[in-house]
PDB file of C-alpha atoms in Angstrom:
ATOM      1  CA  ASN A   1      46.664 -29.835 -43.760  1.00 60.00           C
ATOM      2  CA  ARG A   2      50.820 -30.141 -44.211  1.00 74.00           C
ATOM      3  CA  ASP A   3      50.760 -28.896 -47.206  1.00 81.00           C
ATOM      4  CA  MET A   4      53.116 -25.561 -47.419  1.00 91.00           C
ATOM      5  CA  TYR A   5      50.307 -23.764 -49.659  1.00 95.00           C
ATOM      6  CA  VAL A   6      46.154 -23.550 -49.513  1.00 95.00           C
ATOM      7  CA  SER A   7      43.631 -22.413 -51.703  1.00 97.00           C
ATOM      8  CA  ILE A   8      42.252 -18.822 -50.785  1.00 97.00           C
ATOM      9  CA  GLY A   9      38.878 -20.685 -49.764  1.00 97.00           C
ATOM     10  CA  GLU A  10      41.318 -22.519 -47.049  1.00 96.00           C
ATOM     11  CA  GLU A  11      42.555 -19.548 -45.759  1.00 96.00           C
ATOM     12  CA  LEU A  12      39.317 -17.866 -45.922  1.00 97.00           C
ATOM     13  CA  GLU A  13      37.740 -20.340 -43.372  1.00 96.00           C
ATOM     14  CA  GLN A  14      40.857 -20.535 -40.746  1.00 95.00           C
ATOM     15  CA  CYS A  15      40.480 -16.530 -40.884  1.00 96.00           C
ATOM     16  CA  GLU A  16      36.969 -16.806 -40.072  1.00 95.00           C
ATOM     17  CA  ASN A  17      37.391 -18.838 -37.162  1.00 95.00           C
ATOM     18  CA  LEU A  18      39.954 -16.640 -36.057  1.00 95.00           C
ATOM     19  CA  MET A  19      37.659 -13.380 -36.077  1.00 95.00           C
ATOM     20  CA  ILE A  20      34.958 -15.743 -34.105  1.00 93.00           C
ATOM     21  CA  LEU A  21      37.845 -15.871 -31.472  1.00 94.00           C
ATOM     22  CA  TYR A  22      38.441 -12.365 -31.593  1.00 92.00           C
ATOM     23  CA  GLN A  23      34.718 -11.835 -31.107  1.00 91.00           C
ATOM     24  CA  TYR A  24      34.782 -13.556 -28.041  1.00 90.00           C
ATOM     25  CA  ARG A  25      37.767 -11.601 -26.403  1.00 90.00           C
ATOM     26  CA  PHE A  26      36.419  -8.061 -27.935  1.00 88.00           C
ATOM     27  CA  ARG A  27      33.040  -7.440 -28.578  1.00 86.00           C
ATOM     28  CA  ASN A  28      33.571  -4.193 -30.204  1.00 88.00           C
ATOM     29  CA  PHE A  29      34.173  -4.714 -33.786  1.00 92.00           C
ATOM     30  CA  GLU A  30      32.744  -5.823 -36.929  1.00 94.00           C
ATOM     31  CA  TYR A  31      34.397  -7.718 -39.594  1.00 95.00           C
ATOM     32  CA  ASP A  32      33.781  -8.269 -43.419  1.00 96.00           C
ATOM     33  CA  PHE A  33      35.370 -10.430 -45.961  1.00 97.00           C
ATOM     34  CA  THR A  34      34.058  -9.718 -49.225  1.00 97.00           C
ATOM     35  CA  ILE A  35      36.006 -12.415 -51.600  1.00 97.00           C
ATOM     36  CA  PRO A  36      34.635 -13.720 -54.739  1.00 97.00           C
ATOM     37  CA  SER A  37      34.048 -17.245 -54.729  1.00 96.00           C
ATOM     38  CA  ALA A  38      35.814 -17.223 -58.169  1.00 96.00           C
ATOM     39  CA  LEU A  39      38.765 -16.739 -55.866  1.00 97.00           C
ATOM     40  CA  TYR A  40      38.581 -19.413 -53.739  1.00 97.00           C
ATOM     41  CA  SER A  41      40.465 -22.332 -56.098  1.00 97.00           C
ATOM     42  CA  TYR A  42      43.972 -19.992 -56.166  1.00 98.00           C
ATOM     43  CA  GLY A  43      46.860 -20.813 -53.819  1.00 96.00           C
ATOM     44  CA  LEU A  44      48.839 -18.926 -51.706  1.00 96.00           C
ATOM     45  CA  PRO A  45      51.206 -19.792 -48.721  1.00 96.00           C
ATOM     46  CA  LYS A  46      49.704 -20.922 -45.756  1.00 94.00           C
ATOM     47  CA  ASN A  47      49.154 -18.729 -43.126  1.00 94.00           C
ATOM     48  CA  THR A  48      49.551 -15.414 -45.345  1.00 96.00           C
ATOM     49  CA  LEU A  49      46.280 -13.401 -43.709  1.00 96.00           C
ATOM     50  CA  GLN A  50      45.745 -14.837 -40.500  1.00 94.00           C
ATOM     51  CA  PRO A  51      49.087 -12.445 -39.265  1.00 94.00           C
ATOM     52  CA  LEU A  52      47.699  -9.403 -40.955  1.00 94.00           C
ATOM     53  CA  LEU A  53      44.499  -9.903 -39.370  1.00 95.00           C
ATOM     54  CA  GLU A  54      46.370 -10.399 -36.035  1.00 93.00           C
ATOM     55  CA  ASN A  55      48.128  -7.454 -36.622  1.00 90.00           C
ATOM     56  CA  TYR A  56      45.144  -5.080 -36.478  1.00 92.00           C
ATOM     57  CA  PHE A  57      44.246  -6.391 -33.120  1.00 91.00           C
ATOM     58  CA  VAL A  58      47.539  -5.525 -32.150  1.00 89.00           C
ATOM     59  CA  HIS A  59      47.919  -2.131 -33.567  1.00 87.00           C
ATOM     60  CA  GLY A  60      45.303  -0.851 -34.732  1.00 88.00           C
ATOM     61  CA  LEU A  61      41.845  -1.653 -32.557  1.00 89.00           C
ATOM     62  CA  ASP A  62      40.775   1.068 -30.179  1.00 86.00           C
ATOM     63  CA  GLN A  63      39.202  -0.168 -27.071  1.00 86.00           C
ATOM     64  CA  THR A  64      37.566   2.936 -26.370  1.00 88.00           C
ATOM     65  CA  ARG A  65      35.502   2.745 -29.395  1.00 87.00           C
ATOM     66  CA  GLU A  66      32.133   0.571 -30.621  1.00 88.00           C
ATOM     67  CA  ASP A  67      32.819   0.777 -34.135  1.00 91.00           C
ATOM     68  CA  ASN A  68      36.186  -0.611 -35.029  1.00 93.00           C
ATOM     69  CA  TYR A  69      36.053  -2.078 -37.983  1.00 95.00           C
ATOM     70  CA  ILE A  70      38.122  -4.532 -40.301  1.00 95.00           C
ATOM     71  CA  GLU A  71      37.772  -5.872 -43.974  1.00 97.00           C
ATOM     72  CA  LEU A  72      38.886  -7.913 -46.575  1.00 97.00           C
ATOM     73  CA  ASN A  73      38.439  -7.284 -50.011  1.00 98.00           C
ATOM     74  CA  GLY A  74      39.401  -9.287 -53.240  1.00 98.00           C
ATOM     75  CA  GLU A  75      39.238  -9.242 -56.620  1.00 98.00           C
ATOM     76  CA  ILE A  76      40.940 -10.263 -59.922  1.00 97.00           C
ATOM     77  CA  ILE A  77      42.517  -7.311 -61.710  1.00 96.00           C
ATOM     78  CA  GLU A  78      44.417  -6.840 -65.125  1.00 94.00           C
ATOM     79  CA  THR A  79      47.630  -4.426 -65.601  1.00 89.00           C
ATOM     80  CA  GLU A  80      49.606  -4.766 -68.928  1.00 89.00           C
ATOM     81  CA  GLY A  81      47.720  -7.727 -70.011  1.00 92.00           C
ATOM     82  CA  LYS A  82      48.553  -9.713 -66.953  1.00 93.00           C
ATOM     83  CA  SER A  83      45.819 -10.858 -64.786  1.00 95.00           C
ATOM     84  CA  PHE A  84      46.437 -10.783 -60.930  1.00 96.00           C
ATOM     85  CA  ILE A  85      44.795 -11.203 -57.518  1.00 98.00           C
ATOM     86  CA  GLN A  86      44.523  -8.311 -55.244  1.00 98.00           C
ATOM     87  CA  LEU A  87      43.227  -8.505 -51.384  1.00 98.00           C
ATOM     88  CA  ILE A  88      42.694  -5.534 -49.788  1.00 98.00           C
ATOM     89  CA  LEU A  89      42.645  -5.914 -46.049  1.00 97.00           C
ATOM     90  CA  SER A  90      41.917  -2.159 -44.446  1.00 96.00           C
ATOM     91  CA  ASP A  91      40.572  -0.912 -41.166  1.00 95.00           C
ATOM     92  CA  ASN A  92      39.568   2.094 -39.485  1.00 93.00           C
ATOM     93  CA  GLY A  93      41.387   1.638 -36.522  1.00 89.00           C
ATOM     94  CA  GLN A  94      45.043   3.610 -35.580  1.00 84.00           C
ATOM     95  CA  SER A  95      46.323   5.373 -38.789  1.00 86.00           C
ATOM     96  CA  ILE A  96      50.733   4.896 -39.267  1.00 88.00           C
ATOM     97  CA  LYS A  97      52.337   8.106 -39.586  1.00 90.00           C
ATOM     98  CA  PRO A  98      53.963   8.848 -42.916  1.00 91.00           C
ATOM     99  CA  GLU A  99      57.030   8.693 -41.878  1.00 93.00           C
ATOM    100  CA  GLU A 100      56.716   5.830 -40.222  1.00 91.00           C
ATOM    101  CA  LEU A 101      55.187   4.148 -42.995  1.00 92.00           C
ATOM    102  CA  GLU A 102      57.921   5.068 -45.601  1.00 91.00           C
ATOM    103  CA  VAL A 103      60.036   3.473 -42.961  1.00 90.00           C
ATOM    104  CA  LEU A 104      58.186   0.174 -43.293  1.00 89.00           C
ATOM    105  CA  LYS A 105      58.056   0.568 -47.230  1.00 90.00           C
ATOM    106  CA  LYS A 106      61.648   0.675 -47.246  1.00 87.00           C
ATOM    107  CA  LYS A 107      61.925  -2.188 -44.767  1.00 85.00           C
ATOM    108  CA  LEU A 108      59.523  -3.999 -46.515  1.00 86.00           C
ATOM    109  CA  LYS A 109      61.340  -3.987 -50.246  1.00 81.00           C
ATOM    110  CA  LYS A 110      64.873  -5.144 -48.450  1.00 68.00           C
ATOM    111  CA  PHE A 111      63.913  -7.945 -45.830  1.00 51.00           C
ATOM    112  CA  ASP A 112      66.832 -10.087 -44.659  1.00 54.00           C
ATOM    113  CA  PHE A 113      66.519 -12.944 -42.890  1.00 50.00           C
ATOM    114  CA  ASN A 114      69.092 -12.550 -40.833  1.00 52.00           C
ATOM    115  CA  GLU A 115      68.357  -9.278 -39.675  1.00 54.00           C
ATOM    116  CA  LYS A 116      66.803  -8.732 -36.292  1.00 50.00           C
ATOM    117  CA  GLN A 117      63.683  -6.981 -36.705  1.00 48.00           C
ATOM    118  CA  ALA A 118      62.360  -4.434 -33.941  1.00 49.00           C
ATOM    119  CA  ASN A 119      59.015  -4.448 -35.115  1.00 53.00           C
ATOM    120  CA  GLY A 120      56.826  -5.253 -38.179  1.00 57.00           C
ATOM    121  CA  PHE A 121      57.718  -8.756 -38.082  1.00 77.00           C
ATOM    122  CA  ALA A 122      54.450 -10.143 -39.120  1.00 84.00           C
ATOM    123  CA  LEU A 123      54.271  -7.677 -42.075  1.00 90.00           C
ATOM    124  CA  SER A 124      57.858  -8.758 -43.019  1.00 89.00           C
ATOM    125  CA  ASN A 125      57.296 -12.090 -42.439  1.00 90.00           C
ATOM    126  CA  VAL A 126      54.491 -12.533 -44.916  1.00 93.00           C
ATOM    127  CA  ASN A 127      56.114 -10.188 -47.355  1.00 93.00           C
ATOM    128  CA  SER A 128      58.930 -12.142 -47.658  1.00 91.00           C
ATOM    129  CA  ARG A 129      57.017 -15.628 -47.916  1.00 92.00           C
ATOM    130  CA  LEU A 130      55.580 -14.392 -51.047  1.00 95.00           C
ATOM    131  CA  CYS A 131      58.293 -12.690 -52.712  1.00 93.00           C
ATOM    132  CA  ILE A 132      60.024 -15.642 -52.171  1.00 92.00           C
ATOM    133  CA  VAL A 133      57.065 -17.793 -53.319  1.00 94.00           C
ATOM    134  CA  PHE A 134      56.040 -15.504 -56.353  1.00 95.00           C
ATOM    135  CA  GLY A 135      59.166 -13.381 -57.504  1.00 91.00           C
ATOM    136  CA  GLU A 136      59.758  -9.567 -56.511  1.00 87.00           C
ATOM    137  CA  ASN A 137      56.559  -8.246 -57.816  1.00 89.00           C
ATOM    138  CA  TYR A 138      54.518  -9.646 -55.635  1.00 94.00           C
ATOM    139  CA  GLY A 139      53.524  -9.434 -52.025  1.00 94.00           C
ATOM    140  CA  ILE A 140      52.200  -6.482 -49.490  1.00 95.00           C
ATOM    141  CA  PHE A 141      52.037  -3.059 -50.297  1.00 95.00           C
ATOM    142  CA  PRO A 142      51.071  -1.295 -46.620  1.00 95.00           C
ATOM    143  CA  ASP A 143      49.361   2.519 -47.222  1.00 95.00           C
ATOM    144  CA  ILE A 144      47.062   4.774 -45.027  1.00 94.00           C
ATOM    145  CA  GLY A 145      43.822   4.061 -45.176  1.00 91.00           C
ATOM    146  CA  ASP A 146      41.341   5.752 -47.307  1.00 88.00           C
ATOM    147  CA  ASP A 147      39.974   9.138 -46.365  1.00 86.00           C
ATOM    148  CA  GLY A 148      43.267   9.410 -44.073  1.00 88.00           C
ATOM    149  CA  ILE A 149      42.067   7.047 -41.706  1.00 89.00           C
ATOM    150  CA  GLY A 150      43.252   3.348 -40.452  1.00 92.00           C
ATOM    151  CA  PHE A 151      45.531   1.169 -42.168  1.00 94.00           C
ATOM    152  CA  LYS A 152      45.351  -0.541 -45.636  1.00 96.00           C
ATOM    153  CA  ILE A 153      47.345  -3.573 -47.059  1.00 96.00           C
ATOM    154  CA  THR A 154      47.448  -4.369 -50.245  1.00 97.00           C
ATOM    155  CA  ILE A 155      48.351  -8.133 -51.406  1.00 97.00           C
ATOM    156  CA  ILE A 156      49.177  -8.712 -54.738  1.00 97.00           C
ATOM    157  CA  ILE A 157      49.861 -12.397 -56.113  1.00 97.00           C
ATOM    158  CA  PRO A 158      49.497 -14.311 -59.216  1.00 97.00           C
ATOM    159  CA  LEU A 159      46.498 -16.518 -60.176  1.00 97.00           C
ATOM    160  CA  VAL A 160      47.809 -20.090 -59.286  1.00 96.00           C
ATOM    161  CA  SER A 161      46.654 -23.142 -57.920  1.00 94.00           C
ATOM    162  CA  PRO A 162      47.708 -24.625 -54.612  1.00 94.00           C
ATOM    163  CA  ILE A 163      48.244 -27.773 -56.253  1.00 92.00           C
ATOM    164  CA  GLU A 164      50.889 -26.219 -58.689  1.00 93.00           C
ATOM    165  CA  LEU A 165      52.628 -24.282 -55.544  1.00 92.00           C
ATOM    166  CA  ASN A 166      53.052 -27.372 -53.833  1.00 87.00           C
ATOM    167  CA  GLU A 167      54.260 -29.354 -56.765  1.00 87.00           C
ATOM    168  CA  ASN A 168      56.714 -26.370 -57.523  1.00 83.00           C
ATOM    169  CA  SER A 169      58.079 -26.258 -54.253  1.00 77.00           C
ATOM    170  CA  GLY A 170      59.724 -29.797 -54.428  1.00 63.00           C
ATOM    171  CA  LYS A 171      61.687 -28.195 -56.916  1.00 46.00           C
TER     172      LYS A 171
END
């Protein structure tokens, strides 16, 4: 598929394939994707979720544990009379320190394509693409995982089809 935008369903298929490959390499983790099929037809930039999942294997997976876990959940949320897609990627891996989280949040708010990135390139890249495509109110929002364990990324995007995104990208 040469389109710049894909459906959430297509993106999930690619992510499922990625997780199967990682299960061959790392046998000490479980994963779960809980995305309602009603979200499958909505669009997002290609390779939005893959780098975020890969980040877990670089920064979150603990080789000494047998109970590593990563999950992706999705739902439609309503705020101020508008509907959005919320995807939450969370894990029980290594947590980010609160001071590092604040630096990351600031970095994501003012990403500059011309500035060299020392770390966090995957998060910055994904966030920048989402903001460019959908606007500044959309993107990724990192946090410490629930109960202070692991890492959590909330992705907020509008309800738009990949066909609309591909048509609008030519303008």
